[in-house]
């Protein structure tokens, strides 16, 4: 069976479960739980690898049952596995059975049992699972997928960052693992040394996400690509809580969008109050509730000297006053912010998002400013990408990759790629890095007009940014 046919078969069954009240997100998590059990069984049978699971949780114990016995056994297995250590505990953290109709559960078990998953190529297995995640992001309004980083963006970032085998790669907001997987594949292709490849598989990659469900999905996604071994490369935590004791050679990440960090607190009367969070850390130069600025500060702290970062951030980080301005000034002074990629709209599942990729290096501290030139590539102005009719693809980023090049000193300016000296940037109001120079073309025909929803989301984004400016003024 082809990759696309298998994705379609597994995904179509989600529609049946949805009719039983199982959401797409829950369906993907249930697929995660059952796939791991089946693959653990195959590893034991065909490869002689010792099972990681208690005997009553194994696949054969479930696949031979029917009806209420299957439902009870599956529910009990999830409860047991959620308390395990290592990658098993990460995948099954807070796991619950959301398929309460035994006949539907049996059909799903049979669907998975009929396929020999280890017989599929590693990349194909991963593609099947990523296909489910992407369909979940595309076809549902909310959930973790709404800011799912486009694959073409991830590939382009890894392509220009060129992670080398032996490096430590971290994503402090790892989501379902897109950056970690792409970095792994890039580095794996560069060596045939078994020791280096084993270290790459088990030690080089790490990630954190604040959502237990998303971390579970990420751990399974990595497992399907044979990454991590018995221990999980990713964990559930709030990366912003502390500096930690690890430092990294490279950070590749797309932190969660949405301006404010907040905690919802349940009152005694059942009411829910939201309290704004600011992170008080000695290594942060400012205290703010803007989580993108906090992620930027965190990344600046956890990079090793000589380390490199590529970070997807919304426009407000480039122009906000107050905390934003102070962090930008430090970034320019103590780091080499050499490249900004202005991303087009219409590429995220959440509409109206305006974002950029900041590329910077951490250099040895000194009194001399580290940034001397900032190169900006404008992939936004006069571009009209949509998720369906005109999606962003690898070819869309070919020119950016060529312009980025291998040597900063040999870069050449073009219509979309311009160099700005640090002196002219420092003269800009609030050290504004939201730089554009290409003239907007008038809309020629109705095909180029954004949908009402997209226009509304852009208006909302602009209003949110303006409110952020006002808040900084009040502070």
XYZ file of C-alpha atoms in Angstrom:
475
model
C 0.000 0.000 0.000
C 1.332 3.446 -0.909
C 2.093 6.131 1.651
C -0.792 8.358 0.519
C -3.239 5.437 0.447
C -2.291 4.386 3.969
C -2.597 7.964 5.259
C -6.010 8.204 3.616
C -7.144 4.884 5.078
C -6.095 5.788 8.610
C -7.441 9.337 8.335
C -10.797 8.321 6.892
C -11.382 6.222 9.962
C -11.099 9.422 11.987
C -14.378 10.520 10.418
C -16.085 7.437 11.794
C -14.707 8.063 15.253
C -15.673 11.725 15.071
C -19.265 10.631 14.666
C -18.823 8.888 18.015
C -17.682 12.126 19.652
C -13.923 11.570 19.300
C -12.178 14.757 18.164
C -9.471 14.717 15.502
C -6.850 15.615 18.107
C -7.972 12.774 20.372
C -7.966 10.444 17.388
C -4.341 11.254 16.589
C -3.405 10.635 20.217
C -5.226 7.276 20.253
C -3.431 6.311 17.018
C -0.198 7.281 18.774
C -0.922 5.011 21.722
C -1.929 2.003 19.629
C 0.843 2.390 17.020
C 3.477 2.305 19.722
C 2.045 -0.923 21.155
C 2.002 -2.567 17.714
C 5.534 -1.472 16.848
C 6.843 -2.590 20.225
C 5.327 -6.002 19.466
C 6.981 -6.088 16.023
C 10.373 -5.068 17.411
C 10.175 -7.940 19.886
C 9.045 -10.509 17.282
C 11.141 -9.586 14.259
C 14.188 -7.838 15.703
C 14.571 -9.586 19.056
C 14.473 -6.237 20.887
C 13.284 -6.601 24.486
C 9.857 -5.050 25.013
C 9.613 -1.871 27.062
C 6.113 -2.723 28.268
C 4.522 -4.650 31.149
C 3.065 -7.945 29.871
C -0.592 -6.988 30.349
C -0.091 -3.859 28.235
C 1.369 -5.606 25.181
C -0.286 -5.588 21.778
C -1.187 -9.280 21.708
C -3.037 -8.888 24.984
C -5.270 -6.288 23.309
C -5.559 -7.560 19.745
C -7.027 -10.902 20.863
C -9.860 -9.260 22.846
C -13.288 -7.972 21.835
C -16.130 -5.946 23.285
C -16.064 -4.652 26.822
C -13.024 -6.811 27.652
C -11.000 -4.926 25.026
C -12.218 -1.552 26.289
C -11.323 -2.426 29.883
C -7.919 -3.852 28.981
C -7.054 -0.817 26.824
C -8.152 1.621 29.534
C -6.098 -0.237 32.161
C -3.070 -0.405 29.850
C -3.121 3.349 29.289
C -3.370 3.953 33.016
C -0.343 1.722 33.662
C 1.757 3.113 30.816
C 1.116 6.707 31.843
C 3.089 5.951 35.009
C 6.156 4.468 33.232
C 9.544 6.145 32.853
C 11.547 6.903 29.701
C 10.037 7.327 26.268
C 7.070 5.112 27.202
C 6.045 7.444 30.009
C 6.511 10.465 27.757
C 4.299 9.047 25.011
C 1.598 7.937 27.432
C 1.662 10.850 29.871
C -1.883 11.610 31.019
C -3.179 9.051 28.491
C -6.879 8.242 28.602
C -9.120 6.063 26.464
C -11.355 8.383 24.452
C -12.912 5.587 22.337
C -15.830 4.444 24.443
C -17.538 2.256 21.830
C -15.856 -1.191 21.928
C -16.784 -1.968 18.305
C -15.057 1.187 17.061
C -12.002 0.456 19.205
C -11.830 -3.074 17.779
C -11.968 -1.729 14.222
C -9.101 0.640 14.944
C -7.044 -2.154 16.550
C -7.721 -4.378 13.521
C -6.733 -1.591 11.124
C -3.359 -1.226 12.833
C -2.911 -5.001 13.297
C -3.283 -5.656 9.562
C -0.171 -3.604 8.742
C 3.436 -4.603 9.494
C 4.737 -1.187 10.464
C 8.387 -2.176 10.786
C 8.164 -3.440 7.209
C 7.714 0.122 6.060
C 10.673 2.377 5.449
C 11.453 4.636 8.447
C 10.799 7.748 6.393
C 7.482 6.360 5.169
C 6.351 5.585 8.714
C 7.250 9.083 9.767
C 5.534 10.570 6.724
C 2.346 8.663 7.537
C 2.323 9.987 11.063
C 3.256 13.517 10.041
C 0.516 13.291 7.437
C -1.995 12.662 10.216
C -0.632 15.570 12.233
C -0.768 17.892 9.248
C -4.306 16.826 8.364
C -5.271 17.461 11.970
C -3.780 20.942 11.749
C -5.395 21.677 8.392
C -8.873 20.413 9.092
C -9.410 21.594 12.655
C -9.861 25.169 13.833
C -7.992 24.975 17.117
C -5.450 22.870 18.888
C -1.709 22.599 18.625
C -1.752 22.524 14.847
C -2.898 26.058 14.188
C 0.687 27.338 14.063
C 2.121 24.168 12.541
C 5.382 25.342 10.907
C 5.211 24.768 7.129
C 7.543 21.972 6.061
C 9.111 24.140 3.340
C 10.106 26.750 5.961
C 11.647 24.111 8.218
C 13.609 22.572 5.338
C 14.899 25.954 4.171
C 15.988 26.954 7.692
C 17.852 23.692 8.268
C 19.371 23.920 4.790
C 20.987 27.310 5.478
C 21.848 26.573 9.130
C 23.727 23.389 8.122
C 23.759 21.520 11.476
C 26.838 19.293 11.724
C 26.931 15.841 13.248
C 28.345 16.164 16.755
C 26.389 19.343 17.476
C 23.738 19.578 20.189
C 20.418 20.729 18.681
C 17.577 22.044 20.828
C 14.031 23.261 20.272
C 12.570 24.870 23.430
C 9.070 24.880 21.898
C 9.313 21.648 19.929
C 5.667 21.061 19.024
C 5.422 17.793 17.100
C 9.148 17.764 16.312
C 9.462 19.198 12.800
C 12.749 21.044 13.365
C 14.333 18.158 15.288
C 13.389 15.652 12.592
C 14.680 17.785 9.725
C 17.957 18.480 11.562
C 18.337 14.753 12.269
C 17.853 13.797 8.626
C 20.279 16.513 7.485
C 23.011 15.383 9.895
C 22.406 11.664 9.384
C 23.143 12.023 5.664
C 26.575 13.511 6.409
C 28.202 10.499 8.089
C 28.448 6.710 8.033
C 30.336 6.511 11.324
C 28.291 4.181 13.548
C 29.414 5.811 16.795
C 28.537 9.295 15.562
C 25.184 8.109 14.214
C 24.335 6.421 17.513
C 25.189 9.609 19.390
C 23.037 11.566 16.935
C 20.152 9.200 17.541
C 20.336 9.144 21.339
C 22.042 12.340 22.568
C 22.249 15.156 20.034
C 18.595 16.202 19.868
C 16.444 17.632 22.644
C 13.188 19.489 22.918
C 10.595 20.802 25.326
C 6.918 21.648 25.000
C 4.495 22.925 27.602
C 1.599 20.725 26.389
C 1.624 17.064 27.530
C -0.398 15.985 24.485
C 1.939 17.742 22.044
C 5.003 16.257 23.772
C 3.430 12.814 23.469
C 2.842 13.333 19.766
C 6.399 14.588 19.320
C 7.925 11.639 21.190
C 5.973 9.211 19.014
C 6.925 11.107 15.860
C 10.616 10.844 16.823
C 10.185 7.174 17.739
C 8.754 6.426 14.302
C 11.960 7.887 12.872
C 14.011 5.638 15.210
C 15.234 8.588 17.290
C 15.761 8.476 21.030
C 16.087 4.823 21.998
C 14.616 3.966 25.396
C 14.826 7.545 26.637
C 12.704 10.356 25.266
C 14.583 13.249 23.609
C 11.689 15.560 24.523
C 9.973 16.461 27.765
C 6.939 18.352 29.011
C 7.923 21.568 30.727
C 7.809 25.348 30.465
C 11.162 26.272 28.936
C 10.831 29.814 30.221
C 10.797 28.871 33.902
C 14.561 28.589 34.272
C 17.916 28.868 32.527
C 18.736 25.233 33.241
C 22.216 23.725 33.089
C 22.339 22.743 29.390
C 23.865 24.905 26.654
C 23.425 24.174 22.957
C 25.332 24.517 19.703
C 22.196 25.276 17.706
C 18.599 26.221 18.416
C 15.900 25.867 15.791
C 12.406 26.819 16.921
C 9.028 28.396 16.300
C 7.766 29.486 19.749
C 3.980 29.593 20.254
C 2.250 32.680 18.888
C -0.027 34.864 20.981
C 1.355 37.849 22.853
C 0.803 37.162 26.503
C 1.860 34.405 28.875
C -0.916 33.650 31.333
C -2.178 31.083 33.804
C -5.833 30.141 34.262
C -6.806 29.716 37.900
C -10.026 27.979 38.996
C -11.835 29.763 41.827
C -13.797 28.102 44.625
C -17.045 29.149 42.964
C -16.049 27.552 39.657
C -15.063 30.809 37.980
C -11.863 30.980 35.923
C -9.497 33.926 36.291
C -6.553 34.555 34.004
C -3.427 35.991 35.572
C -0.672 37.484 33.442
C 2.744 35.880 33.886
C 6.118 37.537 33.828
C 9.239 35.436 34.235
C 11.684 36.692 36.839
C 15.070 35.351 35.720
C 18.495 36.751 36.516
C 19.642 36.126 32.946
C 16.736 38.107 31.432
C 17.473 41.798 30.900
C 13.747 42.674 31.084
C 10.686 41.230 32.793
C 7.686 41.054 30.464
C 4.567 38.979 29.865
C 5.246 38.925 26.112
C 6.178 35.286 25.643
C 7.875 35.719 22.256
C 10.280 38.257 23.773
C 10.807 35.882 26.689
C 11.574 33.010 24.310
C 14.066 35.214 22.487
C 15.769 36.058 25.798
C 15.804 32.375 26.759
C 17.400 31.365 23.455
C 20.030 34.080 23.796
C 20.910 32.657 27.232
C 21.052 28.925 26.458
C 23.167 29.169 23.297
C 26.821 28.242 23.696
C 29.468 30.773 22.732
C 29.797 30.170 19.010
C 26.277 28.783 18.888
C 23.755 29.615 16.170
C 20.001 30.149 16.264
C 17.119 30.409 13.809
C 13.864 31.520 15.428
C 10.417 32.148 13.935
C 8.907 35.228 15.604
C 5.898 37.480 14.906
C 6.303 41.047 13.681
C 5.680 42.633 17.083
C 9.047 41.404 18.337
C 10.712 43.530 15.653
C 9.077 46.860 16.491
C 7.557 46.927 19.999
C 8.944 49.523 22.360
C 9.795 48.992 26.027
C 10.929 45.399 26.646
C 11.089 44.665 22.922
C 13.406 47.572 22.212
C 15.766 46.646 25.057
C 16.017 43.026 23.945
C 16.644 44.047 20.322
C 19.424 46.387 21.449
C 21.081 43.599 23.404
C 20.667 41.211 20.470
C 22.446 43.661 18.169
C 25.171 44.429 20.707
C 26.045 40.969 22.030
C 25.032 38.754 19.086
C 25.509 38.846 15.344
C 21.966 39.235 14.017
C 23.013 38.789 10.420
C 19.772 37.776 8.659
C 16.024 38.341 8.859
C 13.615 36.475 6.598
C 10.253 38.260 6.299
C 7.738 35.447 5.896
C 4.633 35.839 3.742
C 1.115 35.717 5.143
C -1.212 32.835 4.302
C 1.250 30.058 5.202
C 0.105 29.242 8.752
C -3.110 27.477 9.692
C -3.963 30.486 11.843
C -4.821 33.206 9.357
C -3.408 36.713 9.289
C -0.130 35.836 10.997
C 2.849 38.039 10.109
C 6.121 36.405 11.093
C 9.862 36.422 10.456
C 12.852 34.173 10.930
C 15.735 35.720 12.886
C 19.171 34.174 12.285
C 21.871 35.080 14.812
C 25.143 33.831 16.272
C 26.421 34.077 19.843
C 29.984 35.426 19.907
C 32.609 35.887 22.619
C 31.654 38.870 24.828
C 33.564 42.108 24.272
C 32.942 45.843 24.245
C 32.573 45.910 20.457
C 29.072 45.509 18.968
C 28.719 42.086 17.356
C 26.212 43.023 14.658
C 27.641 45.213 11.905
C 25.177 44.428 9.109
C 21.664 42.994 9.000
C 20.562 41.371 5.754
C 16.799 41.284 5.190
C 15.091 39.000 2.680
C 11.517 40.081 1.895
C 9.407 37.062 0.953
C 6.223 38.889 1.956
C 5.622 41.981 -0.171
C 3.558 41.254 -3.301
C 3.433 37.547 -2.490
C 0.107 35.757 -2.328
C 0.335 32.337 -0.705
C -2.648 30.355 0.560
C -2.909 26.971 2.242
C -4.846 25.349 -0.609
C -4.816 27.273 -3.888
C -1.214 28.531 -3.785
C 0.687 26.844 -0.948
C 4.256 27.667 -0.044
C 6.628 24.972 -1.346
C 10.350 24.237 -1.529
C 10.733 26.208 -4.766
C 9.282 29.289 -3.047
C 12.417 29.476 -0.897
C 15.054 28.572 -3.492
C 16.069 32.197 -4.068
C 16.332 32.875 -0.325
C 18.606 29.860 0.141
C 20.814 31.013 -2.726
C 20.950 34.583 -1.397
C 21.763 33.359 2.141
C 24.797 31.528 0.801
C 27.717 29.979 2.637
C 29.723 33.137 3.303
C 28.252 36.340 4.746
C 31.082 38.405 3.252
C 30.224 37.267 -0.273
C 26.533 38.091 -0.201
C 25.072 40.247 -2.960
C 22.033 42.498 -2.807
C 19.020 41.867 -5.027
C 15.461 43.091 -5.387
C 14.349 41.085 -2.349
C 17.644 40.895 -0.418
C 19.041 44.086 1.104
C 21.833 44.915 3.514
C 21.423 47.493 6.306
C 24.384 48.784 8.276
C 24.122 48.832 12.059
C 24.452 52.635 12.169
C 21.294 53.175 10.133
C 19.407 50.548 12.139
C 20.338 52.172 15.456
C 18.983 55.477 14.146
C 15.558 53.948 13.510
C 12.835 54.734 16.063
C 12.968 52.157 18.894
C 15.630 50.207 16.968
C 12.831 49.010 14.697
C 13.819 45.918 12.709
C 10.529 45.664 10.812
C 12.162 46.763 7.566
C 10.584 46.793 4.110
C 11.474 48.631 0.913
C 9.583 46.934 -1.941
C 6.629 48.977 -3.177
C 3.267 47.277 -2.799
C 1.624 46.594 -6.142
C -2.053 47.418 -6.504
C -4.436 44.492 -6.633
C -5.079 43.790 -10.294
C -7.860 41.259 -10.114
C -10.180 39.639 -7.623
C -8.138 36.414 -7.547
C -5.439 38.252 -5.581
C -7.810 39.612 -2.955
C -7.554 37.922 0.419
C -10.643 36.286 1.874
C -12.743 38.253 4.388
C -11.492 35.960 7.164
C -7.860 36.627 6.222
C -8.453 40.380 6.076
C -10.194 40.275 9.471
C -7.333 38.300 11.030
C -4.784 40.791 9.672
C -6.799 43.665 11.155
C -6.914 41.832 14.497
C -3.150 41.271 14.372
C -2.533 44.966 13.690
C -4.857 46.009 16.513
C -3.141 43.574 18.897
C 0.252 45.015 17.976
C -1.040 48.560 18.510
C -2.422 47.626 21.929
C 0.959 46.175 22.796
C 2.558 49.511 21.955
C 0.083 51.316 24.219
C 0.759 48.908 27.079
C 4.467 49.584 26.806
C 3.787 53.326 26.944
C 1.757 52.861 30.148
C 4.610 50.870 31.691
